[in-house]
mmCIF file of C-alpha atoms and ligand atoms in Angstrom:
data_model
loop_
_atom_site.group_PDB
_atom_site.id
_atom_site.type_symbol
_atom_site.label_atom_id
_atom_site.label_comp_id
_atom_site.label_asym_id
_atom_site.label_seq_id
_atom_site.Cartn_x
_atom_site.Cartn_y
_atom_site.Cartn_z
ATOM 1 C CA UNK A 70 -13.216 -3.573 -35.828
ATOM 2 C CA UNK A 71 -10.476 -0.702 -36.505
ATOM 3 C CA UNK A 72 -6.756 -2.497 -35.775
ATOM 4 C CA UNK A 73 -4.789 -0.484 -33.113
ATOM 5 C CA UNK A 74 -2.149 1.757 -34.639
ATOM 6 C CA UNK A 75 1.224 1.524 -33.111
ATOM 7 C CA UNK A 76 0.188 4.678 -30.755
ATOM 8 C CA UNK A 77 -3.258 2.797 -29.902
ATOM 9 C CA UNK A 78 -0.903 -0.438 -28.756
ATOM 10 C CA UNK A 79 2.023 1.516 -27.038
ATOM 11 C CA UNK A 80 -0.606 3.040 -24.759
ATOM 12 C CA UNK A 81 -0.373 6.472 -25.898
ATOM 13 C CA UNK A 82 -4.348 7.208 -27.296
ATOM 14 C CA UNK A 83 -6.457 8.151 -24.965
ATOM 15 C CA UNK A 84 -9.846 6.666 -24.899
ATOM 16 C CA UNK A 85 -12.989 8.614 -24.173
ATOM 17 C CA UNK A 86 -14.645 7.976 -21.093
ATOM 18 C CA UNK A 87 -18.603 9.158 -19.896
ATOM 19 C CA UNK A 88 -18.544 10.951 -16.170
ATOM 20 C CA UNK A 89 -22.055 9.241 -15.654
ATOM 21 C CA UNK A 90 -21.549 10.486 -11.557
ATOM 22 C CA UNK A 91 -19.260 13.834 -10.731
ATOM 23 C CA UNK A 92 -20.071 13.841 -6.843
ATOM 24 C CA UNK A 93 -17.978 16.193 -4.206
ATOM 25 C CA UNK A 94 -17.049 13.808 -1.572
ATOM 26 C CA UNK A 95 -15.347 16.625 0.976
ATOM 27 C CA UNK A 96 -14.179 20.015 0.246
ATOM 28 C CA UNK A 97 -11.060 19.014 -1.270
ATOM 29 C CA UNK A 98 -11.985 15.295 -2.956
ATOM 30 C CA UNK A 99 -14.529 14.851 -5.908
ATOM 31 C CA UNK A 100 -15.813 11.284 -6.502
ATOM 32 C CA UNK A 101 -16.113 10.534 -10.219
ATOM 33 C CA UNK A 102 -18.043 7.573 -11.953
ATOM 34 C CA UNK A 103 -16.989 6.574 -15.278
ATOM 35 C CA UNK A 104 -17.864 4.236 -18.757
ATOM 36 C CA UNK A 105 -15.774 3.898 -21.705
ATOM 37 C CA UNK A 106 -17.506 3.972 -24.507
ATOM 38 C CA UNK A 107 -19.574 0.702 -25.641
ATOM 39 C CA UNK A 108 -19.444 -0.630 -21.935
ATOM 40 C CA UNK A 109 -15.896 -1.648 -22.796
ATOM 41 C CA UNK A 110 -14.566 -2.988 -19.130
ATOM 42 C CA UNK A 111 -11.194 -1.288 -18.546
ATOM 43 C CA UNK A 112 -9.825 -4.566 -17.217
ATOM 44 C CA UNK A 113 -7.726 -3.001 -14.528
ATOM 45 C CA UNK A 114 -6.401 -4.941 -11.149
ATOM 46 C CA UNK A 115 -6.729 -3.159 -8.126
ATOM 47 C CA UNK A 116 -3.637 -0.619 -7.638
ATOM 48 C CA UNK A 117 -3.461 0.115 -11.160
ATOM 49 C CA UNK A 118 -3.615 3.806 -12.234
ATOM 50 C CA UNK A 119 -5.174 5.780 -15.381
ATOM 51 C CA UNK A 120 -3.868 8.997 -17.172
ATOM 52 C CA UNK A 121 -6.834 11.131 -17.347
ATOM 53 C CA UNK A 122 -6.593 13.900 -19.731
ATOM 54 C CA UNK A 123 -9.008 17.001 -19.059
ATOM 55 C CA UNK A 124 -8.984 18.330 -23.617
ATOM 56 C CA UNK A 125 -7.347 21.453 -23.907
ATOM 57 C CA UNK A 126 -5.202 21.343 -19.937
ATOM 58 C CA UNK A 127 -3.371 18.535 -19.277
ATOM 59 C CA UNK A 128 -3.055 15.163 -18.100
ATOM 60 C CA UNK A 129 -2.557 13.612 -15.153
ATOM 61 C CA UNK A 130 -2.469 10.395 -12.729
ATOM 62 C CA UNK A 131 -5.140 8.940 -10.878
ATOM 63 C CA UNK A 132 -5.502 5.361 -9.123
ATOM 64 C CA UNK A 133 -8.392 3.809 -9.764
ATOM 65 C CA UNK A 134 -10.644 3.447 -6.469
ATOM 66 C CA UNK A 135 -13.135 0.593 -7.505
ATOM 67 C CA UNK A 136 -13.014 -2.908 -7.953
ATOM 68 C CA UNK A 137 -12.926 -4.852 -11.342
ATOM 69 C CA UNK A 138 -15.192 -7.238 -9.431
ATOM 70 C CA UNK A 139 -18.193 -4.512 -10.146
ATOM 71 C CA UNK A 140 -19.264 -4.017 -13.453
ATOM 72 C CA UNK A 141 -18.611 -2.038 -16.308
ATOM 73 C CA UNK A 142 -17.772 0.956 -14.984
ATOM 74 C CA UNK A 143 -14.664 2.789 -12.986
ATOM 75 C CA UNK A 144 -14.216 5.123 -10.146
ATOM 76 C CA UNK A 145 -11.734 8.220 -9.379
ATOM 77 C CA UNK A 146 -11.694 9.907 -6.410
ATOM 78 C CA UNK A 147 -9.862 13.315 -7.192
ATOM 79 C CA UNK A 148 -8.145 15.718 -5.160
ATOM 80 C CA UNK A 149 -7.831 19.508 -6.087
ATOM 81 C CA UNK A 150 -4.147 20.053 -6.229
ATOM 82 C CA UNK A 151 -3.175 22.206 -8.919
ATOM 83 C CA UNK A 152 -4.359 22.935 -13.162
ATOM 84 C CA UNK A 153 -5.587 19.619 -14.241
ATOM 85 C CA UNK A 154 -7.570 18.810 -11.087
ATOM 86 C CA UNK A 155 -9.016 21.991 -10.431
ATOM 87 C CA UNK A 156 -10.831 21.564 -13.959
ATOM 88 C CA UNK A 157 -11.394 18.018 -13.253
ATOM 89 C CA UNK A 158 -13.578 19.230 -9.987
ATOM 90 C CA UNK A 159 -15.568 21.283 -12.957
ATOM 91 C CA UNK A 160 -16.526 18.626 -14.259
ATOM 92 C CA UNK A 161 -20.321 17.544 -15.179
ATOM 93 C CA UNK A 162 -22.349 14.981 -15.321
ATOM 94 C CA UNK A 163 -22.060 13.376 -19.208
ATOM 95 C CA UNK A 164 -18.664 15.452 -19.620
ATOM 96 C CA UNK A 165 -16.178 13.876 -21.497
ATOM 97 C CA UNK A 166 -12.651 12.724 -20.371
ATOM 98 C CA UNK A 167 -9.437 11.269 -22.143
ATOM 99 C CA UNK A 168 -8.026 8.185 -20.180
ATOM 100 C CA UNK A 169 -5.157 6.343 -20.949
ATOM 101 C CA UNK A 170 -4.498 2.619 -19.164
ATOM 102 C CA UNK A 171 -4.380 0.799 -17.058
ATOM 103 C CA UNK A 172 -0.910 0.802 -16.581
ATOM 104 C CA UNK A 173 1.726 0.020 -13.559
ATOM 105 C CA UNK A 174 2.008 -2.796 -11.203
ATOM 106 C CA UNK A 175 -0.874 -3.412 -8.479
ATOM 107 C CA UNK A 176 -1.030 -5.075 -5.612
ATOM 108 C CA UNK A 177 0.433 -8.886 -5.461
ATOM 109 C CA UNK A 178 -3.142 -10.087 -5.857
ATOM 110 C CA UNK A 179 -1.491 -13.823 -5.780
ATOM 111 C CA UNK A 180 0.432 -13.397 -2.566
ATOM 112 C CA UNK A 181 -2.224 -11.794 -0.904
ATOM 113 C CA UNK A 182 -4.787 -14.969 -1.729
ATOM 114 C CA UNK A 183 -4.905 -17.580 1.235
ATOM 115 C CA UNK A 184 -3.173 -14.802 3.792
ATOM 116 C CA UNK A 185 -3.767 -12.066 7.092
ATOM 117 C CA UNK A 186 -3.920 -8.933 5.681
ATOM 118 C CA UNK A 187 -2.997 -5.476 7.409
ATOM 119 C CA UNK A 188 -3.817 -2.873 4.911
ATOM 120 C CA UNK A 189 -2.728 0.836 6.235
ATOM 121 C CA UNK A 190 -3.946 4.001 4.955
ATOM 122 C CA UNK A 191 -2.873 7.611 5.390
ATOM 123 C CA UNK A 192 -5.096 10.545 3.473
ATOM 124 C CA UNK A 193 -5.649 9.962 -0.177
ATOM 125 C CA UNK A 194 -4.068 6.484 -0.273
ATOM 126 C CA UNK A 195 -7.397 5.456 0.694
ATOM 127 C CA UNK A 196 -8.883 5.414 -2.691
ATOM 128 C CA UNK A 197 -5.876 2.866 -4.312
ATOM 129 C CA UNK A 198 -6.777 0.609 -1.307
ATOM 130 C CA UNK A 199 -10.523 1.047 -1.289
ATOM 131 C CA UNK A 200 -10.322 -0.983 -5.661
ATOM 132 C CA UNK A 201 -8.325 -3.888 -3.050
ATOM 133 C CA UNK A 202 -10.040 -3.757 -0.083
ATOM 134 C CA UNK A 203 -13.954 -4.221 -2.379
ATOM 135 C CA UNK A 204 -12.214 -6.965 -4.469
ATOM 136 C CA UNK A 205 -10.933 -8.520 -1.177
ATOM 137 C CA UNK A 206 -14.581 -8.451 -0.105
ATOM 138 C CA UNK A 207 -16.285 -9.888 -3.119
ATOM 139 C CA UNK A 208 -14.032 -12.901 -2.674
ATOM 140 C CA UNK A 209 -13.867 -12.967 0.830
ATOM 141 C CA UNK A 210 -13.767 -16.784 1.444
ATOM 142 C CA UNK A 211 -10.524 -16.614 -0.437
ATOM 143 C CA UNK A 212 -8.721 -14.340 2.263
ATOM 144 C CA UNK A 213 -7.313 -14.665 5.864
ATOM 145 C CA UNK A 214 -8.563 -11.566 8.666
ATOM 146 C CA UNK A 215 -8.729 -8.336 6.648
ATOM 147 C CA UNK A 216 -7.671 -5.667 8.935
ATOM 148 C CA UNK A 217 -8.012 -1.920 7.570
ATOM 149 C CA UNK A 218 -6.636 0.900 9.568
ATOM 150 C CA UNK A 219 -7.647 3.991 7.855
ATOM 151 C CA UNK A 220 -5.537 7.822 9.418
ATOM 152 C CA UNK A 221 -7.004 10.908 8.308
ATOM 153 C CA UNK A 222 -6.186 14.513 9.334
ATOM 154 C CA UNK A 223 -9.582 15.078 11.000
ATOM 155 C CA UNK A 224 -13.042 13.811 10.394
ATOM 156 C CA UNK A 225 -13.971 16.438 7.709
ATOM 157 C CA UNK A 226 -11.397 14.706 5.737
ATOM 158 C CA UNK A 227 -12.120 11.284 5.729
ATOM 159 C CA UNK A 228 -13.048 9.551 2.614
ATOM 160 C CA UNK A 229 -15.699 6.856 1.264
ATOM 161 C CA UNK A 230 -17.511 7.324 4.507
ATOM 162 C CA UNK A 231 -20.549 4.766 3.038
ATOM 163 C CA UNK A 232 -17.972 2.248 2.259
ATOM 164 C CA UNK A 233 -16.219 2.652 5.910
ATOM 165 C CA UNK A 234 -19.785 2.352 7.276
ATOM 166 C CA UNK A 235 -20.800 -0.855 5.896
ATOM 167 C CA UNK A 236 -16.548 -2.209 6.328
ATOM 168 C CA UNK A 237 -17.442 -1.360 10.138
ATOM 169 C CA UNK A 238 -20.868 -3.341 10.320
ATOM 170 C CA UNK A 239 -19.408 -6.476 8.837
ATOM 171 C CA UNK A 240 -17.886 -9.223 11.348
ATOM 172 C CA UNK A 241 -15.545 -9.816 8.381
ATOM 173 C CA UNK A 242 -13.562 -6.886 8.552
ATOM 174 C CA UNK A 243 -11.351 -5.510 11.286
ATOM 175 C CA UNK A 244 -11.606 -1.535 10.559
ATOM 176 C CA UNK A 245 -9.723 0.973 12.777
ATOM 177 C CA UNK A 246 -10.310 4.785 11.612
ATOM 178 C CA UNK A 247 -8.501 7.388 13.326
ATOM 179 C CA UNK A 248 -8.034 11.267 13.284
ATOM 180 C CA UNK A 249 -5.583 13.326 13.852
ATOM 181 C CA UNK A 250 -7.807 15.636 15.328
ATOM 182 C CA UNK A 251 -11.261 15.188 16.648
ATOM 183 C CA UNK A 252 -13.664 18.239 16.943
ATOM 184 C CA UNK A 253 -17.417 18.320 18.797
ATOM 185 C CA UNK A 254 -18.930 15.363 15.995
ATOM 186 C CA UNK A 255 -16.233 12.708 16.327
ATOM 187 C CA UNK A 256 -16.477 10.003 18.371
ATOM 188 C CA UNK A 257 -13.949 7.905 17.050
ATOM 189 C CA UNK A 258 -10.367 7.093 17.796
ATOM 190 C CA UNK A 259 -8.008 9.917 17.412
ATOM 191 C CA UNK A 260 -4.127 9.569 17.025
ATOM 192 C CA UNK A 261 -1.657 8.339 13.885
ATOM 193 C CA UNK A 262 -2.129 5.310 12.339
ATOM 194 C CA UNK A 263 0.422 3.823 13.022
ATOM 195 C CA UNK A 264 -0.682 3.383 17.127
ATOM 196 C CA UNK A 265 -3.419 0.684 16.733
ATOM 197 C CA UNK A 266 -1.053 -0.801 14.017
ATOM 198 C CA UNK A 267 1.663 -1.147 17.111
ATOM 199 C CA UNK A 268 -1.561 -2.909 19.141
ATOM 200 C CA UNK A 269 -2.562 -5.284 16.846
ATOM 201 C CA UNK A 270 -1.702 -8.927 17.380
ATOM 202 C CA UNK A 271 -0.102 -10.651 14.189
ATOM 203 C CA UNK A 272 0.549 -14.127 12.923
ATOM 204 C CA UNK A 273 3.355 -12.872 11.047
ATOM 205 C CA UNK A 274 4.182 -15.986 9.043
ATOM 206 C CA UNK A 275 0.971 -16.063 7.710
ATOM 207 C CA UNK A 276 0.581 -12.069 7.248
ATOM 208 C CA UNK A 277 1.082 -9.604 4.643
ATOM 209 C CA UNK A 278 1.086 -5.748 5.196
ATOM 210 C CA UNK A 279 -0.094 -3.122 2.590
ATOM 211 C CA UNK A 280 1.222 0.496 2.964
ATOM 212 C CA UNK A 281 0.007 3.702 1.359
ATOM 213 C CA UNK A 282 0.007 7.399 1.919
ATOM 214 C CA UNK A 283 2.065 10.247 3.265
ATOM 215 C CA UNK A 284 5.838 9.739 2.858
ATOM 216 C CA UNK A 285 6.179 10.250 6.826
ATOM 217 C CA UNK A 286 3.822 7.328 6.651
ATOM 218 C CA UNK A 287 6.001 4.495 5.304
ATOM 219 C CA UNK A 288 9.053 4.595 7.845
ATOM 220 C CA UNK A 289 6.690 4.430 10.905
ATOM 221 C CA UNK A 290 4.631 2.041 9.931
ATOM 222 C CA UNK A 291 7.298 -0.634 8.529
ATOM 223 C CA UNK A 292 8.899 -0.021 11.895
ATOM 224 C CA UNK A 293 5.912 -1.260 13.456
ATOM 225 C CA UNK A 294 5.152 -4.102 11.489
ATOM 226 C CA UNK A 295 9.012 -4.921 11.893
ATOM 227 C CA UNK A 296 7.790 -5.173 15.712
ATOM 228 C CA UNK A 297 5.442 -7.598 14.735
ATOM 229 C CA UNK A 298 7.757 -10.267 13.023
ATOM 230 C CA UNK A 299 7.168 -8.416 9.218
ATOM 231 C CA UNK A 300 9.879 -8.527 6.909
ATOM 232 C CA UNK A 301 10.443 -6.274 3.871
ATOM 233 C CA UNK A 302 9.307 -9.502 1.669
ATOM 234 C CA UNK A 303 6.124 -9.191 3.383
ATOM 235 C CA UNK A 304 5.228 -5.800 3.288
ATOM 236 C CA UNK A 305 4.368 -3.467 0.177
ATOM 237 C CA UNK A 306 4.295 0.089 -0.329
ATOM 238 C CA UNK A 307 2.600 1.866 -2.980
ATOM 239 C CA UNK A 308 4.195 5.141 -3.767
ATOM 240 C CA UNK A 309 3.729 8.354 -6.112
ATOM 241 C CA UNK A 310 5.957 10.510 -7.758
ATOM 242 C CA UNK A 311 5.413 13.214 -10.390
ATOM 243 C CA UNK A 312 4.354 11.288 -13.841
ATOM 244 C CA UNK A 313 4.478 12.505 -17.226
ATOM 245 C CA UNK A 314 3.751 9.631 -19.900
ATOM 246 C CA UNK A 315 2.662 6.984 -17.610
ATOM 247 C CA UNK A 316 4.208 4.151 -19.302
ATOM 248 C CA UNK A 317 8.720 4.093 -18.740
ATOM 249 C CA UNK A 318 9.366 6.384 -21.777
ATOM 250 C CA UNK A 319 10.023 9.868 -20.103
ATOM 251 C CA UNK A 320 11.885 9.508 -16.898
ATOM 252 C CA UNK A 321 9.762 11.583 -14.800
ATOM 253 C CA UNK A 322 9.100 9.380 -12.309
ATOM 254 C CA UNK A 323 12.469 7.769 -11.680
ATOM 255 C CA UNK A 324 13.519 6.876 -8.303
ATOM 256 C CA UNK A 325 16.969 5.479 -8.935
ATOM 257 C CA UNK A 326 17.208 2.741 -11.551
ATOM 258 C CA UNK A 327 13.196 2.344 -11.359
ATOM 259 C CA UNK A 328 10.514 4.055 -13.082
ATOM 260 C CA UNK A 329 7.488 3.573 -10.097
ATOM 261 C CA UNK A 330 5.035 4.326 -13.413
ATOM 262 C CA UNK A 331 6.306 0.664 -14.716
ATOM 263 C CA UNK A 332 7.800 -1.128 -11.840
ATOM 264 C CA UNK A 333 5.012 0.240 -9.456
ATOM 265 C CA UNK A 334 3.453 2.082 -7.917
ATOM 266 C CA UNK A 335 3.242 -0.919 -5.892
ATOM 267 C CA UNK A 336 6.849 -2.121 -4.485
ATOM 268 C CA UNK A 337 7.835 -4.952 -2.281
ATOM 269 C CA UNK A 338 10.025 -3.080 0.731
ATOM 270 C CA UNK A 339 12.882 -5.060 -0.204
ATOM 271 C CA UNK A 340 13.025 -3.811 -3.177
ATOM 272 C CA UNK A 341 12.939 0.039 -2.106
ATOM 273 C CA UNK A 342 15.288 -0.800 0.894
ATOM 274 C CA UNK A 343 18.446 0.801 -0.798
ATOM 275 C CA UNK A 344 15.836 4.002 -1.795
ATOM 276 C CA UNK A 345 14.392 4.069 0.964
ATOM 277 C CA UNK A 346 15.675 7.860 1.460
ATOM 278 C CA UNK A 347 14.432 9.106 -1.615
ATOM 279 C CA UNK A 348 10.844 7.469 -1.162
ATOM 280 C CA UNK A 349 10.840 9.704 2.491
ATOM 281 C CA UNK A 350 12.111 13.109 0.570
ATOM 282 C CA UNK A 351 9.598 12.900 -2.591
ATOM 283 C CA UNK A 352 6.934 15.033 -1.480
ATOM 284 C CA UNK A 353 4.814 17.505 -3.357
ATOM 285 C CA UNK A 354 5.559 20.665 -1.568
ATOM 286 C CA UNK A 355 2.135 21.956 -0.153
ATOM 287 C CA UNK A 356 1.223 17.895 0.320
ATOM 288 C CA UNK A 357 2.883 17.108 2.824
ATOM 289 C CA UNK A 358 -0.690 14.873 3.961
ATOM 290 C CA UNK A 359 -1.378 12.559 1.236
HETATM 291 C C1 FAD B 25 0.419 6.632 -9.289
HETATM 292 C C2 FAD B 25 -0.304 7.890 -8.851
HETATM 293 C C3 FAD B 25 -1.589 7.785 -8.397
HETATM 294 C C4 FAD B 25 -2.285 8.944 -7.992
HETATM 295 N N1 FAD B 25 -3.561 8.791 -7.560
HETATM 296 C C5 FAD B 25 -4.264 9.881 -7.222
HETATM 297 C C6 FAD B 25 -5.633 9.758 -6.825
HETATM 298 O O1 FAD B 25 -6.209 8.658 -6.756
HETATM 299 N N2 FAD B 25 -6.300 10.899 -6.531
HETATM 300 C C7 FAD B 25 -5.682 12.137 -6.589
HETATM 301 O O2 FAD B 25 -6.336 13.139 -6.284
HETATM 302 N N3 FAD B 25 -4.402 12.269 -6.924
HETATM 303 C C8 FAD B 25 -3.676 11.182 -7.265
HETATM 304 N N4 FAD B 25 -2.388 11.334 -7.668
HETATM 305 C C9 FAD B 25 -1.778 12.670 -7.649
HETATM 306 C C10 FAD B 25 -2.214 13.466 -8.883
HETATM 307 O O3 FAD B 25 -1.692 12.843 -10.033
HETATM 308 C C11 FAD B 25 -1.660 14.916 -8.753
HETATM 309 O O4 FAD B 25 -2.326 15.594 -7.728
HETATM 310 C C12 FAD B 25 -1.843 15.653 -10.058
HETATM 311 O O5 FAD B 25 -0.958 15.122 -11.034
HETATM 312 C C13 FAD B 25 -1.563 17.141 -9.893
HETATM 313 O O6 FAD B 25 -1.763 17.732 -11.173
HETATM 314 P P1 FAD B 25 -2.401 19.185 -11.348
HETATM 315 O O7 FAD B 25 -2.275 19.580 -12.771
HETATM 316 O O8 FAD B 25 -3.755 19.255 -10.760
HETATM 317 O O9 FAD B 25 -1.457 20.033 -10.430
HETATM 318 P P2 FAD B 25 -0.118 20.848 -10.872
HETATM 319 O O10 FAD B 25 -0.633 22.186 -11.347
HETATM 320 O O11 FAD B 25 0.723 20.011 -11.786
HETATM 321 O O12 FAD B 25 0.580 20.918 -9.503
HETATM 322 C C14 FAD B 25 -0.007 21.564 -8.376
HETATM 323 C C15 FAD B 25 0.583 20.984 -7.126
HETATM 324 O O13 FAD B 25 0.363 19.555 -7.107
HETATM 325 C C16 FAD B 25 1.574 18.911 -6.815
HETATM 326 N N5 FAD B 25 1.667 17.611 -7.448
HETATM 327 C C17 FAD B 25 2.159 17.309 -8.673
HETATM 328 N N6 FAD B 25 2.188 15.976 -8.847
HETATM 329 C C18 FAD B 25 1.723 15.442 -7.727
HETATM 330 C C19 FAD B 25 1.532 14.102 -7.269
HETATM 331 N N7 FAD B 25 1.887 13.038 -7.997
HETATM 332 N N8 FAD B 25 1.000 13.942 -6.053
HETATM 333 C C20 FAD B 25 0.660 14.984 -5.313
HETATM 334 N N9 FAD B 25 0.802 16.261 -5.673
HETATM 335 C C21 FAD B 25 1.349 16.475 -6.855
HETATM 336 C C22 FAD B 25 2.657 19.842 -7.311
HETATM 337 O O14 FAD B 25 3.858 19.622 -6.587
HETATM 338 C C23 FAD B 25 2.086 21.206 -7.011
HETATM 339 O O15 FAD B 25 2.360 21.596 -5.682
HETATM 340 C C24 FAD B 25 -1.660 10.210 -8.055
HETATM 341 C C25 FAD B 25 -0.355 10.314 -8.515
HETATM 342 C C26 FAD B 25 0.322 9.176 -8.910
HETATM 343 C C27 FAD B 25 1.722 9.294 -9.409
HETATM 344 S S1 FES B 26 6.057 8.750 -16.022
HETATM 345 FE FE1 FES B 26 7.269 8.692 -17.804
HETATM 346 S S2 FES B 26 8.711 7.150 -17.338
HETATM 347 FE FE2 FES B 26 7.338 7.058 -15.678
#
């Protein structure tokens, strides 16, 4: 086997990676199944992101939405923001895409294990949570109550609707979905998220809370799991920023004295307490509803 050069070890070499499934999951989401070459596993824990690299445009970052617990290859689910992604939603069955990673912190898999989890989704942040919320399920036995409350701006938008299907059937699983707004199909729940999280009833002692999506989402919902007994040691946020390497050399992503590519994207409030203003104000401008 070839030894890595420096550039293969620092993280900077893409790999290339087979689209064996390029599925449109809504009209703004595409759903993308993935092998590196050789079945190589990419060995990633949930919350972890990839670079993806579309030859010839540009590069960009994407969470990874499935679970190492299945198999060889990895999922993407891809929203249609701006250059990269709009050729990314192009993209064919057997194309060919550069990925760097895994890289940044995930989820505190080993304070999670043993506990309650409340895991809160706004939008897009569904598809970082969806890798945790599969591995979470493929070792069940190993977790406390798994409660999922899932926002979305209205039920054209929602996400993995299979997987929130077969989350709803199981006993296992406490799933709330809600809308924004409803229209003549939905028969769900409508509202923000963060009103069933306000109903729930908590052991807080024994609880951990997971937090990702809009910025308007973070404040309101820490606020309510402060109501609950919560502290910010026991509640996480993962958050986004504009990247550019992916890996602490470029300074893109800095909030403060952290670089959320490295330290993150998943945080421990307490540690984002004294940034807590700039983690509100970082918002792409026409995404207002991640
Ligand atoms: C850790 C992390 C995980 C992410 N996970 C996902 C994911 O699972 N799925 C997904 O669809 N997107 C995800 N994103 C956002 C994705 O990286 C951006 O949408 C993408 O970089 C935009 O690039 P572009 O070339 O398509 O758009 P550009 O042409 O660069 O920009 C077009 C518009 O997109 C906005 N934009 C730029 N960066 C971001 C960003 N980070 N988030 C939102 N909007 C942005 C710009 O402000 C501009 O308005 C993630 C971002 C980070 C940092
Ligand atoms: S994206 Fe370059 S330092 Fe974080």
């Amino acid at each position: 086997m070839k030894e890595p050069t420096g550039y293969e070890k620092l993280g900077y070499v893409p790999e290339i990676a087979h689209v064996l499934k390029a599925v449109p999951m809504t009209e703004q989401e595409i759903f993308l199944d993935l092998r590196l070459p050789g079945k190589t596993e990419l060995g990633h824990a949930p919350g972890q992101f990839v670079q993806v690299s579309l030859m010839g445009i540009g590069e960009v970052p994407i969470s990874i939405c499935s679970s190492p617990t299945r198999g060889d290859t990895f999922q993407l689910c891809i929203r249609e923001a701006g250059t990269v992604t709009h050729g990314l939603h192009r993209i064919a069955r057997y194309a060919q895409l550069g990925i760097r990673g895994p890289f940044g912190k995930g989820f505190p898999l080993a304070e999670l294990f043993g506990r309650d989890l409340v895991l809160v989704a706004g939008g897009l942040g569904i598809a970082p949570l969806r890798s945790l919320i599969t591995y979470i399920l493929d070792r069940r036995e190993d977790f406390g109550r798994l409660i999922v409350i899932y926002g979305g701006k209205n039920p054209r938008t929602l996400l993995f609707k299979e997987d929130l299907a077969d989350w709803d059937k199981r006993s296992d699983v406490e799933l709330i979905v809600t809308v924004d707004r409803g229209d003549e199909t939905w028969q769900g729940r409508t509202g923000v998220a963060t009103e069933p999280l306000a109903e729930l009833d908590l052991q807080a002692v024994n609880t951990r809370a997971v937090v990702i999506g809009p910025p308007v989402l973070y404040r309101f919902a820490a606020m309510a799991l402060f109501e609950h007994g919560l502290t910010p040691e026991t509640i996480f946020f993962s958050l986004e920023r504009n990247f550019h390497c992916g890996i602490g050399k470029c300074g893109h992503c800095q909030l403060n004295d952290l670089y959320v590519c490295q330290d993150g994207p998943v945080f421990r409030l307490a540690r984002l307490l004294d940034r807590i203003e700039a983690v509100e104000a970082w918002a792409p401008e026409e995404d207002q509803d991640r």
